[in-house]
Amino acid sequence: MVRAGSMPDSLIPPIGSVSQPERMFRVNWVANLKKTPSGVPFVTADFTAKQGRRVRVVDVRHADELVGVLGYVPGSDWIPLDRIETLASRVDPDDPVILISGGEERAHDAADKLSKLGMRFVAYMAGGVMSWRDLGYSTTRDRSILDRRDVLRKIDESLMAAPEHVTAEHVQKHVGDSLSVKWIKFPALLVRGLVSCVDGRDDSGVIGSPGGDAGELLVGLRALEKMLRRDLSDSEIATLLARRLDVFGRFYMHTDVDASNLTMQAVRSDARFAGRSVDLDEPLEWRKFLAAPPRDLQDALLEHTLRPEHVGCGHLRLALTRPGEYDVREGLVTALLRSFHQKLWEGTPELEAVALAGGHTERAVLNVRISGPLMPFSRIPLVSPAVGGAQVFVHHPRVTSYLRKQLARFLALQTDIAGTIDAVELHIEMERLGAAQLAKTLGALAKGLPIYDVTFGDERIDVRFGGVVGE
């Protein structure tokens, strides 16, 4: 990773000089940026897939390659390699640009040229389109890109304006935009795991479920307790989390900047952290410290991390502070959070801790489905929660239900802990508990907001008003 000191300080501006989302975008960019031995900047295909409409993706290949066997990333601009140097004079030096080729050689050369011409947020995508496809993301061979040779997509500022009310028309335009929706093959989703929270404070495409992977495992563990008619011990919870990581892989949990700032303030005032050689004013160093604190400070940091006001996921915080309403044990929530952080600090690579910027200003709830049954060859839409400049909650009920069924089957196989239980009955209890918790979270964070049911079909996308939260 690129250390903070290796890039201009202005790349991450001082707090208050730009909006919190803009600053968090820059922090995340710098944290994920890597460089070749010769200093050429690059990012991964997975990072590219998580970017919203503000990031310009530029393909540098020949025309026949764009519409050939590999296709191209939906929403890409096409600037041939022999014209790539003109890009430096056509966009702002701080506009984020990711360059793509079939493999990576040509995009590597393009990134090298543009970074030397003063573009500060430019990188090539490692592995090129082949890497994108290997991760399970879809490409397109739509020939309309051939009419846009050397033409940059116009960034419509009106799309970034936040409407006072999100209407069905806003949603229809949003889900029909290739920059707002990415597609992934269902098997890749099962293998890699891409379940994020329903939270609207992100502009990347998500599979939404309350609390993301952490919220789903919480549902599974609590349903298991109900089936067993006993509480799981902290060691059993840690064991089940470890086994879940081994089987399903990636595990997502988010916090937010406000909670992180409160944690930072608490750590600064804690005498146990005095005199330690970590610059907690530097965002990348603070992020590094939270991801891998010194061993002798981990217990102290856990005390701060587990305080409700320091839990940045609204769903998990509500479950922690209102356990009766969520039909869950406070001790179960705490044990799961503790196990997550302990395994993160051990260096478990499957864990993904994400910080979201800003407060909750969501203006609608989207229930996203595909028409027809979920099949092994189905493509799943990853829908951005950013409808223009407005936030929306995004929920994938059918995908969530399918994944719960797999989690129920997995938990039922852990006979040393669970004994003999029926996976079907466990799934039914998980569905009941998950629906009840979703209703509580939306009631707390989204009461009075419109609900839109979005169905992706083969030929069209259907958007229908589905009621109002709490009515």
Short mmCIF file of C-alpha atoms in Angstrom, two decimals:
data_model
loop_
_atom_site.label_atom_id
_atom_site.label_comp_id
_atom_site.label_asym_id
_atom_site.label_seq_id
_atom_site.Cartn_x
_atom_site.Cartn_y
_atom_site.Cartn_z
CA MET A 1 0.00 0.00 0.00
CA VAL A 2 1.05 3.59 -0.47
CA ARG A 3 2.02 5.22 2.79
CA ALA A 4 0.70 8.68 3.52
CA GLY A 5 4.14 10.18 3.47
CA SER A 6 4.83 8.96 -0.06
CA MET A 7 2.22 11.21 -1.69
CA PRO A 8 1.54 14.96 -1.59
CA ASP A 9 -0.21 16.02 1.62
CA SER A 10 -2.83 17.84 -0.45
CA LEU A 11 -4.05 14.52 -1.84
CA ILE A 12 -5.89 14.10 1.47
CA PRO A 13 -7.00 17.63 2.38
CA PRO A 14 -7.41 18.88 5.95
CA ILE A 15 -10.64 18.12 7.79
CA GLY A 16 -13.27 20.71 6.96
CA SER A 17 -11.70 21.87 3.70
CA VAL A 18 -13.88 19.50 1.62
CA SER A 19 -17.03 17.53 2.33
CA GLN A 20 -16.74 14.43 4.48
CA PRO A 21 -17.69 12.08 1.59
CA GLU A 22 -15.09 13.74 -0.69
CA ARG A 23 -12.39 13.44 1.94
CA MET A 24 -13.31 9.80 2.65
CA PHE A 25 -13.17 9.06 -1.08
CA ARG A 26 -9.63 10.42 -1.21
CA VAL A 27 -8.58 8.51 1.90
CA ASN A 28 -9.94 5.29 0.40
CA TRP A 29 -8.27 5.97 -2.94
CA VAL A 30 -4.86 6.53 -1.35
CA ALA A 31 -5.30 3.54 0.97
CA ASN A 32 -6.07 1.22 -1.96
CA LEU A 33 -3.57 2.66 -4.44
CA LYS A 34 -0.48 0.58 -5.17
CA LYS A 35 2.57 1.25 -7.30
CA THR A 36 4.80 -0.85 -9.49
CA PRO A 37 8.54 -0.91 -8.74
CA SER A 38 8.91 1.86 -11.31
CA GLY A 39 6.26 3.98 -9.58
CA VAL A 40 3.26 3.52 -11.90
CA PRO A 41 -0.03 3.70 -9.91
CA PHE A 42 -2.58 0.90 -10.12
CA VAL A 43 -5.70 -0.41 -8.37
CA THR A 44 -7.41 -3.80 -8.35
CA ALA A 45 -10.44 -4.80 -10.40
CA ASP A 46 -12.36 -5.33 -7.16
CA PHE A 47 -11.67 -1.74 -6.09
CA THR A 48 -12.71 -0.52 -9.54
CA ALA A 49 -16.02 -2.38 -9.29
CA LYS A 50 -16.82 -0.61 -6.02
CA GLN A 51 -16.49 2.89 -7.46
CA GLY A 52 -19.47 5.06 -8.28
CA ARG A 53 -20.20 7.43 -11.13
CA ARG A 54 -17.66 10.05 -10.11
CA VAL A 55 -14.77 7.78 -11.20
CA ARG A 56 -14.12 7.86 -14.93
CA VAL A 57 -13.22 4.46 -16.41
CA VAL A 58 -11.28 4.77 -19.69
CA ASP A 59 -10.59 1.87 -22.06
CA VAL A 60 -7.51 2.33 -24.27
CA ARG A 61 -7.88 -0.67 -26.62
CA HIS A 62 -8.63 -0.93 -30.34
CA ALA A 63 -12.20 -0.88 -31.63
CA ASP A 64 -12.34 -4.56 -32.52
CA GLU A 65 -11.24 -5.51 -29.01
CA LEU A 66 -14.01 -3.51 -27.36
CA VAL A 67 -16.74 -5.48 -29.12
CA GLY A 68 -14.73 -8.70 -29.27
CA VAL A 69 -14.63 -11.72 -27.00
CA LEU A 70 -13.77 -9.87 -23.78
CA GLY A 71 -16.11 -6.92 -24.20
CA TYR A 72 -15.66 -3.82 -22.05
CA VAL A 73 -16.67 -2.57 -18.62
CA PRO A 74 -20.14 -0.96 -18.83
CA GLY A 75 -19.97 2.82 -18.57
CA SER A 76 -16.44 3.06 -19.97
CA ASP A 77 -15.18 5.93 -22.08
CA TRP A 78 -13.06 4.98 -25.09
CA ILE A 79 -9.85 6.93 -25.59
CA PRO A 80 -7.42 5.05 -27.87
CA LEU A 81 -3.88 4.77 -26.58
CA ASP A 82 -2.53 7.12 -29.26
CA ARG A 83 -4.84 9.86 -27.92
CA ILE A 84 -4.46 9.18 -24.21
CA GLU A 85 -2.07 12.04 -23.49
CA THR A 86 -4.79 14.53 -24.49
CA LEU A 87 -6.77 13.42 -21.45
CA ALA A 88 -4.51 15.43 -19.15
CA SER A 89 -5.71 18.69 -20.70
CA ARG A 90 -9.37 17.65 -20.88
CA VAL A 91 -10.08 16.79 -17.25
CA ASP A 92 -9.17 18.32 -13.91
CA PRO A 93 -5.89 17.03 -12.42
CA ASP A 94 -7.87 15.78 -9.41
CA ASP A 95 -10.54 13.94 -11.41
CA PRO A 96 -10.27 10.21 -10.61
CA VAL A 97 -9.54 8.09 -13.70
CA ILE A 98 -8.99 4.33 -13.96
CA LEU A 99 -7.44 3.07 -17.20
CA ILE A 100 -8.23 -0.36 -18.63
CA SER A 101 -6.87 -2.60 -21.36
CA GLY A 102 -7.26 -6.30 -22.15
CA GLY A 103 -4.47 -7.38 -19.83
CA GLU A 104 -2.72 -4.42 -18.28
CA GLU A 105 0.32 -3.51 -20.38
CA ARG A 106 -1.23 -0.71 -22.43
CA ALA A 107 -3.17 0.71 -19.49
CA HIS A 108 0.05 0.61 -17.46
CA ASP A 109 1.81 2.72 -20.09
CA ALA A 110 -1.13 5.14 -20.24
CA ALA A 111 -1.17 5.60 -16.46
CA ASP A 112 2.57 6.24 -16.48
CA LYS A 113 2.19 8.98 -19.09
CA LEU A 114 -0.78 10.68 -17.44
CA SER A 115 0.67 10.66 -13.94
CA LYS A 116 3.81 12.31 -15.30
CA LEU A 117 1.57 14.92 -16.95
CA GLY A 118 0.19 15.93 -13.55
CA MET A 119 -2.94 13.79 -13.11
CA ARG A 120 -2.94 13.01 -9.40
CA PHE A 121 -5.82 10.52 -9.22
CA VAL A 122 -5.00 8.27 -12.16
CA ALA A 123 -4.30 4.54 -12.03
CA TYR A 124 -4.52 1.50 -14.24
CA MET A 125 -6.61 -1.55 -13.36
CA ALA A 126 -4.36 -4.50 -12.62
CA GLY A 127 -5.14 -7.51 -14.77
CA GLY A 128 -7.35 -5.52 -17.15
CA VAL A 129 -10.69 -6.75 -18.45
CA MET A 130 -9.58 -10.36 -17.95
CA SER A 131 -9.26 -9.75 -14.21
CA TRP A 132 -12.67 -8.03 -14.15
CA ARG A 133 -14.28 -11.05 -15.80
CA ASP A 134 -12.38 -13.51 -13.60
CA LEU A 135 -14.01 -11.90 -10.56
CA GLY A 136 -17.42 -12.63 -12.06
CA TYR A 137 -18.36 -9.11 -13.15
CA SER A 138 -20.18 -8.74 -16.45
CA THR A 139 -18.90 -6.91 -19.52
CA THR A 140 -20.80 -5.65 -22.54
CA ARG A 141 -20.18 -5.74 -26.29
CA ASP A 142 -22.63 -2.94 -27.06
CA ARG A 143 -21.37 -1.39 -30.30
CA SER A 144 -22.60 2.09 -29.38
CA ILE A 145 -19.22 2.75 -27.76
CA LEU A 146 -17.71 2.81 -31.27
CA ASP A 147 -19.62 6.05 -31.93
CA ARG A 148 -17.96 7.64 -28.89
CA ARG A 149 -14.32 7.33 -29.91
CA ASP A 150 -12.26 9.95 -28.08
CA VAL A 151 -15.42 11.37 -26.50
CA LEU A 152 -15.56 11.82 -22.74
CA ARG A 153 -18.75 11.09 -20.88
CA LYS A 154 -20.33 14.33 -19.76
CA ILE A 155 -20.61 14.38 -16.01
CA ASP A 156 -24.14 15.67 -15.52
CA GLU A 157 -24.06 17.76 -12.35
CA SER A 158 -27.85 17.58 -12.15
CA LEU A 159 -27.52 13.85 -11.49
CA MET A 160 -25.48 14.69 -8.41
CA ALA A 161 -28.07 17.09 -7.02
CA ALA A 162 -30.11 15.61 -4.19
CA PRO A 163 -33.84 15.67 -4.95
CA GLU A 164 -36.01 16.64 -1.99
CA HIS A 165 -38.12 13.54 -2.59
CA VAL A 166 -37.01 10.42 -4.47
CA THR A 167 -39.74 9.45 -6.92
CA ALA A 168 -40.30 6.35 -9.04
CA GLU A 169 -39.03 8.38 -12.00
CA HIS A 170 -35.76 9.10 -10.17
CA VAL A 171 -35.37 5.41 -9.36
CA GLN A 172 -36.19 4.33 -12.93
CA LYS A 173 -33.51 6.63 -14.33
CA HIS A 174 -31.04 5.47 -11.71
CA VAL A 175 -31.40 1.71 -12.21
CA GLY A 176 -31.31 2.11 -15.98
CA ASP A 177 -27.89 3.78 -15.81
CA SER A 178 -24.89 1.51 -16.41
CA LEU A 179 -22.84 3.73 -14.09
CA SER A 180 -25.22 3.04 -11.20
CA VAL A 181 -25.70 -0.71 -11.67
CA LYS A 182 -23.04 -3.37 -12.11
CA TRP A 183 -23.79 -7.04 -12.72
CA ILE A 184 -22.13 -10.07 -11.16
CA LYS A 185 -22.60 -13.76 -11.87
CA PHE A 186 -24.42 -15.55 -9.07
CA PRO A 187 -21.70 -18.22 -8.57
CA ALA A 188 -19.10 -15.46 -8.12
CA LEU A 189 -21.35 -13.82 -5.54
CA LEU A 190 -21.58 -17.10 -3.61
CA VAL A 191 -17.83 -17.72 -3.75
CA ARG A 192 -16.60 -14.20 -3.04
CA GLY A 193 -19.37 -12.74 -0.91
CA LEU A 194 -20.48 -9.20 -1.61
CA VAL A 195 -23.17 -8.60 1.00
CA SER A 196 -23.01 -5.04 2.29
CA CYS A 197 -25.33 -3.18 4.61
CA VAL A 198 -28.58 -1.63 3.37
CA ASP A 199 -26.97 1.67 4.42
CA GLY A 200 -27.23 4.43 1.82
CA ARG A 201 -23.96 6.24 2.60
CA ASP A 202 -22.03 4.63 -0.23
CA ASP A 203 -22.16 5.14 -3.98
CA SER A 204 -20.82 1.75 -5.05
CA GLY A 205 -23.06 -1.07 -6.22
CA VAL A 206 -24.09 -3.35 -3.37
CA ILE A 207 -26.00 -6.46 -2.40
CA GLY A 208 -27.86 -4.96 0.53
CA SER A 209 -28.86 -6.68 3.79
CA PRO A 210 -29.20 -5.13 7.29
CA GLY A 211 -25.74 -5.04 8.84
CA GLY A 212 -24.16 -6.79 5.85
CA ASP A 213 -22.39 -10.08 6.56
CA ALA A 214 -22.15 -9.24 10.27
CA GLY A 215 -25.90 -8.68 10.49
CA GLU A 216 -26.62 -11.92 8.65
CA LEU A 217 -24.34 -13.99 10.88
CA LEU A 218 -25.96 -12.35 13.90
CA VAL A 219 -29.35 -13.53 12.62
CA GLY A 220 -27.99 -17.03 12.08
CA LEU A 221 -26.38 -17.27 15.51
CA ARG A 222 -29.45 -15.98 17.33
CA ALA A 223 -31.71 -18.36 15.41
CA LEU A 224 -29.34 -21.18 16.33
CA GLU A 225 -29.59 -20.21 20.01
CA LYS A 226 -33.35 -20.37 19.77
CA MET A 227 -33.21 -23.81 18.17
CA LEU A 228 -30.77 -25.04 20.84
CA ARG A 229 -32.66 -23.26 23.65
CA ARG A 230 -29.37 -22.10 25.12
CA ASP A 231 -26.88 -19.27 24.75
CA LEU A 232 -23.79 -19.78 22.66
CA SER A 233 -20.55 -19.20 24.54
CA ASP A 234 -18.11 -16.54 23.42
CA SER A 235 -15.66 -19.24 22.32
CA GLU A 236 -18.37 -20.98 20.28
CA ILE A 237 -19.22 -17.69 18.58
CA ALA A 238 -15.56 -17.11 17.74
CA THR A 239 -15.28 -20.67 16.41
CA LEU A 240 -18.36 -20.33 14.21
CA LEU A 241 -17.10 -17.02 12.81
CA ALA A 242 -13.74 -18.61 11.98
CA ARG A 243 -15.40 -21.57 10.27
CA ARG A 244 -17.76 -19.28 8.38
CA LEU A 245 -14.75 -17.34 7.04
CA ASP A 246 -13.08 -20.57 5.93
CA VAL A 247 -16.17 -21.71 4.02
CA PHE A 248 -17.77 -18.53 2.64
CA GLY A 249 -14.83 -16.12 2.51
CA ARG A 250 -15.27 -12.36 2.57
CA PHE A 251 -17.03 -10.89 5.61
CA TYR A 252 -18.19 -7.27 5.60
CA MET A 253 -18.86 -4.95 8.51
CA HIS A 254 -18.90 -1.17 8.37
CA THR A 255 -18.50 1.71 10.74
CA ASP A 256 -18.70 5.41 9.90
CA VAL A 257 -16.52 8.49 10.18
CA ASP A 258 -18.46 9.94 13.12
CA ALA A 259 -18.05 6.77 15.17
CA SER A 260 -14.38 6.54 14.19
CA ASN A 261 -13.81 10.14 15.27
CA LEU A 262 -15.43 9.44 18.65
CA THR A 263 -13.20 6.39 19.03
CA MET A 264 -10.17 8.49 18.15
CA GLN A 265 -11.09 11.10 20.77
CA ALA A 266 -11.56 8.41 23.41
CA VAL A 267 -8.21 6.82 22.61
CA ARG A 268 -6.45 10.18 22.80
CA SER A 269 -7.82 10.79 26.29
CA ASP A 270 -6.96 7.28 27.52
CA ALA A 271 -3.72 7.24 29.51
CA ARG A 272 -3.03 3.68 28.39
CA PHE A 273 -2.30 5.00 24.89
CA ALA A 274 -0.07 7.88 26.00
CA GLY A 275 3.39 8.05 24.48
CA ARG A 276 2.79 5.47 21.81
CA SER A 277 4.49 6.19 18.47
CA VAL A 278 1.43 6.52 16.25
CA ASP A 279 0.29 9.75 14.65
CA LEU A 280 -3.46 9.56 15.21
CA ASP A 281 -4.01 12.84 13.35
CA GLU A 282 -2.99 11.21 10.07
CA PRO A 283 -6.00 9.39 8.54
CA LEU A 284 -4.02 6.57 6.96
CA GLU A 285 -1.99 6.00 10.12
CA TRP A 286 -5.19 5.97 12.19
CA ARG A 287 -6.72 3.45 9.79
CA LYS A 288 -3.57 1.33 10.00
CA PHE A 289 -3.65 1.52 13.80
CA LEU A 290 -7.29 0.38 13.97
CA ALA A 291 -6.59 -2.49 11.59
CA ALA A 292 -3.52 -3.77 13.46
CA PRO A 293 -2.98 -2.20 16.91
CA PRO A 294 0.01 -3.26 19.04
CA ARG A 295 -0.80 -6.47 20.89
CA ASP A 296 -0.47 -4.90 24.34
CA LEU A 297 -3.08 -2.26 23.44
CA GLN A 298 -5.69 -4.53 21.88
CA ASP A 299 -7.72 -5.16 25.04
CA ALA A 300 -7.84 -1.43 25.76
CA LEU A 301 -8.85 -0.63 22.19
CA LEU A 302 -11.56 -3.31 22.31
CA GLU A 303 -13.13 -1.52 25.28
CA HIS A 304 -13.51 1.60 23.17
CA THR A 305 -14.51 -0.22 19.98
CA LEU A 306 -17.39 -2.07 21.68
CA ARG A 307 -19.00 1.03 23.17
CA PRO A 308 -22.35 1.59 21.39
CA GLU A 309 -21.52 5.15 20.35
CA HIS A 310 -18.39 3.80 18.64
CA VAL A 311 -20.32 1.26 16.53
CA GLY A 312 -20.88 3.01 13.20
CA CYS A 313 -23.36 0.54 11.68
CA GLY A 314 -26.82 1.75 12.65
CA HIS A 315 -28.34 -1.73 12.46
CA LEU A 316 -25.73 -3.33 14.73
CA ARG A 317 -25.80 -0.39 17.13
CA LEU A 318 -29.58 -0.66 17.43
CA ALA A 319 -29.33 -4.41 18.04
CA LEU A 320 -26.71 -3.72 20.72
CA THR A 321 -28.70 -1.00 22.49
CA ARG A 322 -32.22 -2.39 21.98
CA PRO A 323 -31.72 -6.15 22.31
CA GLY A 324 -35.29 -6.75 23.47
CA GLU A 325 -36.77 -5.09 20.40
CA TYR A 326 -34.41 -7.03 18.14
CA ASP A 327 -35.01 -10.35 19.90
CA VAL A 328 -31.29 -10.80 20.41
CA ARG A 329 -28.89 -11.01 23.33
CA GLU A 330 -26.70 -8.00 24.00
CA GLY A 331 -23.93 -10.45 24.89
CA LEU A 332 -24.26 -12.17 21.51
CA VAL A 333 -23.86 -8.88 19.63
CA THR A 334 -20.88 -7.91 21.78
CA ALA A 335 -19.23 -11.31 21.37
CA LEU A 336 -19.61 -11.20 17.58
CA LEU A 337 -18.15 -7.68 17.39
CA ARG A 338 -15.29 -8.69 19.68
CA SER A 339 -14.50 -11.78 17.61
CA PHE A 340 -14.56 -9.73 14.40
CA HIS A 341 -11.99 -7.26 15.70
CA GLN A 342 -9.79 -9.92 17.28
CA LYS A 343 -9.62 -11.87 14.03
CA LEU A 344 -9.07 -8.66 12.07
CA TRP A 345 -6.09 -7.89 14.30
CA GLU A 346 -4.77 -11.41 13.79
CA GLY A 347 -4.55 -10.54 10.09
CA THR A 348 -7.49 -12.62 8.82
CA PRO A 349 -7.64 -11.54 5.16
CA GLU A 350 -11.34 -12.27 4.57
CA LEU A 351 -12.50 -9.56 6.96
CA GLU A 352 -13.44 -6.22 5.42
CA ALA A 353 -13.87 -3.24 7.74
CA VAL A 354 -15.30 -0.24 5.88
CA ALA A 355 -15.79 3.34 7.10
CA LEU A 356 -18.69 5.26 5.54
CA ALA A 357 -18.85 9.05 5.44
CA GLY A 358 -21.62 11.36 6.57
CA GLY A 359 -24.83 10.84 8.48
CA HIS A 360 -28.05 9.10 7.48
CA THR A 361 -29.97 11.22 4.95
CA GLU A 362 -31.68 8.40 3.03
CA ARG A 363 -34.83 9.38 1.15
CA ALA A 364 -36.23 6.04 -0.04
CA VAL A 365 -35.98 2.27 0.30
CA LEU A 366 -35.32 0.07 -2.76
CA ASN A 367 -36.21 -3.63 -2.73
CA VAL A 368 -34.22 -5.12 -5.62
CA ARG A 369 -35.13 -8.40 -7.32
CA ILE A 370 -34.62 -10.19 -10.62
CA SER A 371 -37.55 -11.70 -12.46
CA GLY A 372 -37.78 -15.48 -12.42
CA PRO A 373 -36.08 -17.90 -10.05
CA LEU A 374 -32.48 -17.55 -8.89
CA MET A 375 -30.40 -19.98 -10.94
CA PRO A 376 -26.68 -20.88 -10.87
CA PHE A 377 -26.26 -18.89 -14.08
CA SER A 378 -28.29 -15.86 -12.94
CA ARG A 379 -26.76 -12.40 -13.07
CA ILE A 380 -27.33 -10.25 -9.99
CA PRO A 381 -27.57 -6.43 -10.18
CA LEU A 382 -25.38 -4.47 -7.78
CA VAL A 383 -27.31 -1.23 -7.31
CA SER A 384 -25.68 1.96 -6.06
CA PRO A 385 -27.42 3.57 -3.05
CA ALA A 386 -26.68 7.03 -4.50
CA VAL A 387 -29.70 8.17 -6.52
CA GLY A 388 -28.29 11.41 -7.84
CA GLY A 389 -27.06 13.18 -4.73
CA ALA A 390 -29.65 11.46 -2.54
CA GLN A 391 -29.10 8.37 -0.45
CA VAL A 392 -31.43 5.36 -0.50
CA PHE A 393 -31.50 2.12 1.44
CA VAL A 394 -30.94 -0.87 -0.87
CA HIS A 395 -32.22 -4.33 0.07
CA HIS A 396 -32.01 -7.57 -1.95
CA PRO A 397 -34.64 -9.76 -0.23
CA ARG A 398 -34.45 -12.80 -2.50
CA VAL A 399 -30.67 -12.95 -2.63
CA THR A 400 -30.58 -12.47 1.14
CA SER A 401 -33.04 -15.33 1.64
CA TYR A 402 -31.00 -17.64 -0.60
CA LEU A 403 -27.79 -16.82 1.27
CA ARG A 404 -29.53 -17.38 4.60
CA LYS A 405 -30.51 -20.85 3.43
CA GLN A 406 -26.85 -21.62 2.72
CA LEU A 407 -25.81 -20.23 6.11
CA ALA A 408 -28.49 -22.34 7.83
CA ARG A 409 -27.19 -25.46 6.11
CA PHE A 410 -23.66 -24.59 7.14
CA LEU A 411 -24.61 -23.99 10.79
CA ALA A 412 -26.56 -27.25 10.90
CA LEU A 413 -23.37 -29.10 9.93
CA GLN A 414 -21.49 -27.81 12.99
CA THR A 415 -22.62 -30.78 15.05
CA ASP A 416 -19.96 -30.38 17.74
CA ILE A 417 -21.65 -27.10 18.69
CA ALA A 418 -25.19 -27.41 17.32
CA GLY A 419 -25.82 -31.11 17.80
CA THR A 420 -28.53 -32.38 15.46
CA ILE A 421 -30.81 -29.62 14.17
CA ASP A 422 -33.00 -29.23 11.10
CA ALA A 423 -31.50 -26.80 8.57
CA VAL A 424 -34.94 -26.07 7.10
CA GLU A 425 -36.37 -25.10 10.49
CA LEU A 426 -33.28 -23.01 11.21
CA HIS A 427 -33.73 -21.16 7.91
CA ILE A 428 -37.39 -20.48 8.71
CA GLU A 429 -36.39 -19.00 12.08
CA MET A 430 -33.67 -16.92 10.41
CA GLU A 431 -36.20 -15.53 7.93
CA ARG A 432 -38.59 -14.61 10.72
CA LEU A 433 -35.90 -12.99 12.82
CA GLY A 434 -34.30 -11.22 9.85
CA ALA A 435 -37.61 -9.73 8.71
CA ALA A 436 -38.40 -8.51 12.22
CA GLN A 437 -34.99 -6.89 12.62
CA LEU A 438 -35.19 -5.25 9.19
CA ALA A 439 -38.55 -3.74 10.13
CA LYS A 440 -37.09 -2.37 13.37
CA THR A 441 -34.07 -0.83 11.64
CA LEU A 442 -36.10 0.75 8.86
CA GLY A 443 -38.59 1.98 11.44
CA ALA A 444 -35.75 3.71 13.29
CA LEU A 445 -33.77 5.02 10.31
CA ALA A 446 -36.29 5.24 7.46
CA LYS A 447 -39.72 5.86 8.97
CA GLY A 448 -42.00 7.68 6.54
CA LEU A 449 -39.81 7.03 3.49
CA PRO A 450 -41.29 5.65 0.26
CA ILE A 451 -40.57 2.04 -0.70
CA TYR A 452 -39.94 1.13 -4.33
CA ASP A 453 -39.94 -2.44 -5.60
CA VAL A 454 -37.40 -2.74 -8.43
CA THR A 455 -37.51 -5.84 -10.63
CA PHE A 456 -34.86 -6.44 -13.29
CA GLY A 457 -36.24 -8.44 -16.22
CA ASP A 458 -34.67 -9.61 -19.45
CA GLU A 459 -36.05 -6.71 -21.48
CA ARG A 460 -37.02 -4.02 -18.99
CA ILE A 461 -36.73 -2.80 -15.42
CA ASP A 462 -39.98 -2.43 -13.51
CA VAL A 463 -40.20 0.15 -10.71
CA ARG A 464 -43.32 0.21 -8.56
CA PHE A 465 -44.32 2.13 -5.47
CA GLY A 466 -44.48 -0.34 -2.59
CA GLY A 467 -45.82 1.76 0.26
CA VAL A 468 -44.30 3.84 3.04
CA VAL A 469 -42.08 2.61 5.87
CA GLY A 470 -44.08 2.37 9.08
CA GLU A 471 -47.51 2.57 7.49
#
